[in-house]
Short mmCIF file of C-alpha atoms in Angstrom, two decimals:
data_model
loop_
_atom_site.label_atom_id
_atom_site.label_comp_id
_atom_site.label_asym_id
_atom_site.label_seq_id
_atom_site.Cartn_x
_atom_site.Cartn_y
_atom_site.Cartn_z
CA ILE Q 1 0.00 0.00 0.00
CA THR Q 2 1.52 3.32 -1.05
CA GLU Q 3 1.28 6.66 0.73
CA SER Q 4 -1.51 7.68 -1.70
CA GLY Q 5 -3.43 4.47 -1.00
CA LYS Q 6 -2.53 2.69 -4.24
CA LEU Q 7 -2.53 -1.09 -3.93
CA ILE Q 8 0.38 -2.91 -5.52
CA LEU Q 9 -0.80 -6.48 -6.04
CA ASP Q 10 2.26 -8.11 -7.60
CA GLU Q 11 5.58 -8.80 -5.89
CA GLY Q 12 7.44 -7.99 -9.10
CA ASP Q 13 5.84 -4.54 -9.13
CA ILE Q 14 6.89 -3.98 -5.50
CA VAL Q 15 10.51 -4.84 -6.29
CA LYS Q 16 10.54 -2.33 -9.19
CA TRP Q 17 8.32 0.35 -7.57
CA SER Q 18 10.99 3.10 -7.65
CA ASN Q 19 8.58 5.97 -6.92
CA PRO Q 20 9.93 8.48 -4.36
CA ASN Q 21 6.75 10.58 -4.77
CA ASP Q 22 4.42 7.75 -3.67
CA ARG Q 23 6.43 5.45 -1.44
CA ILE Q 24 5.24 2.12 -0.11
CA SER Q 25 3.99 2.68 3.43
CA ASP Q 26 2.42 -0.60 4.53
CA ILE Q 27 1.93 -4.18 3.48
CA LYS Q 28 -0.84 -6.70 3.91
CA LEU Q 29 -0.98 -10.23 2.63
CA VAL Q 30 -4.19 -11.32 0.93
CA ASN Q 31 -5.50 -14.65 -0.27
CA SER Q 32 -6.95 -15.38 -3.73
CA LYS Q 33 -10.26 -13.85 -2.60
CA ASN Q 34 -8.48 -10.60 -1.66
CA LYS Q 35 -9.11 -11.25 2.04
CA GLU Q 36 -6.33 -10.19 4.42
CA VAL Q 37 -4.32 -13.07 5.85
CA VAL Q 38 -1.90 -12.90 8.75
CA PRO Q 39 0.34 -15.97 8.56
CA GLU Q 40 1.23 -17.75 11.78
CA LEU Q 41 4.54 -19.16 12.86
CA THR Q 42 4.62 -22.91 13.31
CA ASP Q 43 5.63 -24.41 16.63
CA GLU Q 44 8.82 -25.63 14.96
CA VAL Q 45 9.72 -22.12 13.76
CA ILE Q 46 9.07 -20.66 17.21
CA ALA Q 47 11.20 -23.35 18.86
CA THR Q 48 14.01 -22.78 16.34
CA LEU Q 49 14.01 -19.01 16.89
CA LEU Q 50 13.97 -19.42 20.66
CA ASP Q 51 16.77 -21.99 20.55
CA SER Q 52 19.01 -20.05 18.16
CA ASP Q 53 22.35 -18.58 19.22
CA VAL Q 54 22.51 -16.08 16.35
CA ILE Q 55 19.74 -14.59 14.21
CA ILE Q 56 20.66 -12.56 11.13
CA PHE Q 57 18.11 -10.34 9.40
CA SER Q 58 19.71 -10.25 6.00
CA SER Q 59 19.95 -7.45 3.51
CA GLY Q 60 17.45 -7.57 0.69
CA THR Q 61 14.28 -6.07 -0.68
CA GLN Q 62 12.35 -5.12 2.44
CA TRP Q 63 8.74 -4.66 1.25
CA SER Q 64 8.61 -7.59 -1.15
CA SER Q 65 10.73 -10.12 0.66
CA LEU Q 66 11.68 -9.43 4.27
CA ILE Q 67 8.79 -7.49 5.83
CA PRO Q 68 6.29 -10.17 4.69
CA THR Q 69 8.20 -12.52 7.01
CA TYR Q 70 8.27 -9.98 9.82
CA ILE Q 71 4.47 -9.51 9.77
CA HIS Q 72 3.77 -13.12 10.78
CA LYS Q 73 1.65 -13.34 13.92
CA ASP Q 74 3.86 -13.30 17.04
CA PHE Q 75 7.08 -12.89 15.01
CA ARG Q 76 8.27 -9.77 16.83
CA GLU Q 77 7.34 -11.20 20.23
CA THR Q 78 9.22 -14.42 19.48
CA ILE Q 79 12.30 -12.47 18.38
CA GLU Q 80 12.09 -10.39 21.57
CA MET Q 81 11.95 -13.56 23.69
CA SER Q 82 14.88 -15.18 21.91
CA LYS Q 83 18.19 -14.96 23.78
CA ALA Q 84 20.07 -15.12 20.47
CA LYS Q 85 22.46 -12.39 19.43
CA LYS Q 86 20.64 -10.56 16.64
CA TYR Q 87 22.03 -8.73 13.62
CA LEU Q 88 20.45 -6.75 10.78
CA VAL Q 89 22.59 -6.31 7.67
CA MET Q 90 21.94 -2.95 5.99
CA ASN Q 91 21.81 -2.98 2.19
CA ASN Q 92 24.74 -1.59 0.23
CA VAL Q 93 22.46 0.37 -2.11
CA PRO Q 94 18.88 1.63 -1.79
CA ASP Q 95 16.42 -0.89 -3.20
CA GLU Q 96 13.77 0.33 -5.62
CA ASP Q 97 10.97 -0.46 -3.14
CA MET Q 98 12.51 2.16 -0.79
CA ILE Q 99 14.05 4.53 -3.33
CA GLY Q 100 15.04 7.89 -1.86
CA LEU Q 101 15.28 6.57 1.70
CA ASP Q 102 18.53 6.42 3.64
CA SER Q 103 19.56 3.83 6.19
CA ASN Q 104 17.92 5.77 9.03
CA ASP Q 105 14.62 5.90 7.13
CA VAL Q 106 14.79 2.15 6.48
CA LEU Q 107 15.50 1.48 10.15
CA ALA Q 108 12.59 3.70 11.18
CA ILE Q 109 10.28 1.55 9.04
CA LEU Q 110 11.79 -1.68 10.36
CA SER Q 111 11.37 -0.53 13.96
CA SER Q 112 7.65 -1.24 13.54
CA TYR Q 113 8.43 -4.89 12.85
CA LEU Q 114 11.66 -5.68 14.70
CA PRO Q 115 12.94 -4.90 18.21
CA LEU Q 116 15.88 -2.78 17.02
CA ASP Q 117 16.94 -2.18 20.62
CA GLN Q 118 17.97 -5.86 20.70
CA ILE Q 119 19.60 -5.92 17.28
CA SER Q 120 23.07 -4.85 16.14
CA VAL Q 121 22.87 -3.17 12.73
CA VAL Q 122 25.69 -4.03 10.34
CA PHE Q 123 26.79 -1.12 8.13
CA ASN Q 124 29.20 -1.48 5.22
CA ASN Q 125 31.59 1.48 5.00
CA ASN Q 126 31.94 0.76 1.26
CA ALA Q 127 28.18 1.03 0.68
CA ASP Q 128 26.37 3.85 -1.04
CA GLU Q 129 26.68 6.88 1.25
CA SER Q 130 22.93 6.83 2.00
CA MET Q 131 23.18 3.29 3.37
CA ARG Q 132 26.00 4.00 5.82
CA ASN Q 133 25.50 4.70 9.51
CA LEU Q 134 24.48 8.39 9.20
CA GLY Q 135 24.27 8.74 12.97
CA PHE Q 136 22.16 5.57 13.31
CA MET Q 137 18.53 6.48 13.82
CA LYS Q 138 19.22 10.22 13.43
CA GLY Q 139 21.08 10.93 16.61
CA GLY Q 140 19.97 7.95 18.63
CA VAL Q 141 22.57 5.53 19.82
CA GLY Q 142 22.14 1.96 18.73
CA ASN Q 143 24.24 -1.16 18.65
CA TYR Q 144 26.08 -1.47 15.38
CA ILE Q 145 29.06 -2.99 13.62
CA ASP Q 146 30.69 -1.25 10.72
CA GLY Q 147 33.58 -2.09 8.44
CA GLU Q 148 34.55 -2.72 4.86
CA PHE Q 149 32.30 -5.64 3.92
CA SER Q 150 32.59 -5.43 0.13
CA LYS Q 151 34.72 -3.98 -2.60
CA PRO Q 152 34.11 -0.22 -2.96
CA ASP Q 153 30.75 0.58 -4.58
CA SER Q 154 29.71 -3.09 -4.75
CA LYS Q 155 26.02 -3.89 -4.56
CA VAL Q 156 26.70 -7.10 -2.62
CA HIS Q 157 28.47 -7.92 0.63
CA ASP Q 158 31.31 -10.39 0.68
CA HIS Q 159 32.56 -12.92 3.25
CA ARG Q 160 33.82 -10.13 5.52
CA VAL Q 161 30.28 -9.32 6.70
CA VAL Q 162 29.81 -12.88 7.99
CA ALA Q 163 33.27 -12.85 9.57
CA ALA Q 164 32.46 -9.61 11.43
CA ILE Q 165 29.12 -10.94 12.66
CA MET Q 166 30.62 -14.23 13.82
CA LYS Q 167 33.52 -12.46 15.53
CA ASP Q 168 31.02 -10.30 17.43
CA ALA Q 169 28.62 -13.16 18.18
CA LEU Q 170 31.43 -15.33 19.51
CA ASN Q 171 33.08 -12.48 21.45
CA GLY Q 172 36.11 -12.56 19.18
CA LYS Q 173 36.67 -16.29 19.61
CA VAL Q 174 36.20 -17.70 16.14
CA GLU Q 175 37.41 -21.29 16.15
CA SER Q 176 37.49 -23.89 13.44
CA SER Q 177 35.43 -26.21 15.64
CA THR Q 178 32.56 -23.70 15.65
CA TYR Q 179 29.82 -24.35 13.13
CA MET Q 180 27.00 -22.07 12.05
CA PHE Q 181 23.72 -23.25 10.56
CA ASP Q 182 21.12 -21.26 8.70
CA PHE Q 183 17.41 -21.65 9.28
CA ASP Q 184 17.05 -24.83 7.24
CA ASP Q 185 20.27 -26.36 8.63
CA THR Q 186 22.29 -26.17 5.42
#
C-alpha cells in the first residue's frame, strides 16, 4: 500500500516500484479472494528461533521479501523472547521499493516490525553513502558494527560481513570447531 493508498498487487511490481513521490507505506498479505491473511509461525519455527544462538536479518528487498516474514503473527514477540544475538545487515544500495530513503529511514520503518533495541545493525563502510551509519537512527545511539564488507561501490556484501558478525557473536573467539547453521540447517 503506497502513501496515496494505491494497492500494488504483484511482488514484481513492489521490487521495481521506484517511486519516491508515492512510497510504499504498509503491506498486507491477501489470499486469492483478496481477504487479508496474517500468517502464523509454526511451533517448529518458534522453537528454532527461541533456541538459536545467532539470528541474522539479511539485507534484501524489504517490502517484497523481508517485511512479509516480519508480519507473521507473534514474530516480533518471538524475536524479543529469543536470547540469540541478533544482527540486521543494511543494504549496500537503496532498493527500488525504498528509493530515496537512507539507512535511518529504512531502520525507522523496520522498527515497527523488529525490536531494534535488541539488534546490532551491520553497516558497510563501502556502501552507497545513504546506506551507511548516518548517525544511526538520526542521533539515537544503537548497537552497530561497521567495516569494509565489500569492494568499494559493490552492490553485494562479501565474506567479511559474515566474519564480522561471527567475531562479534562469539566475542572474538572464532574457532574452526565452531559451526554455524542457517534456518534450514544447510
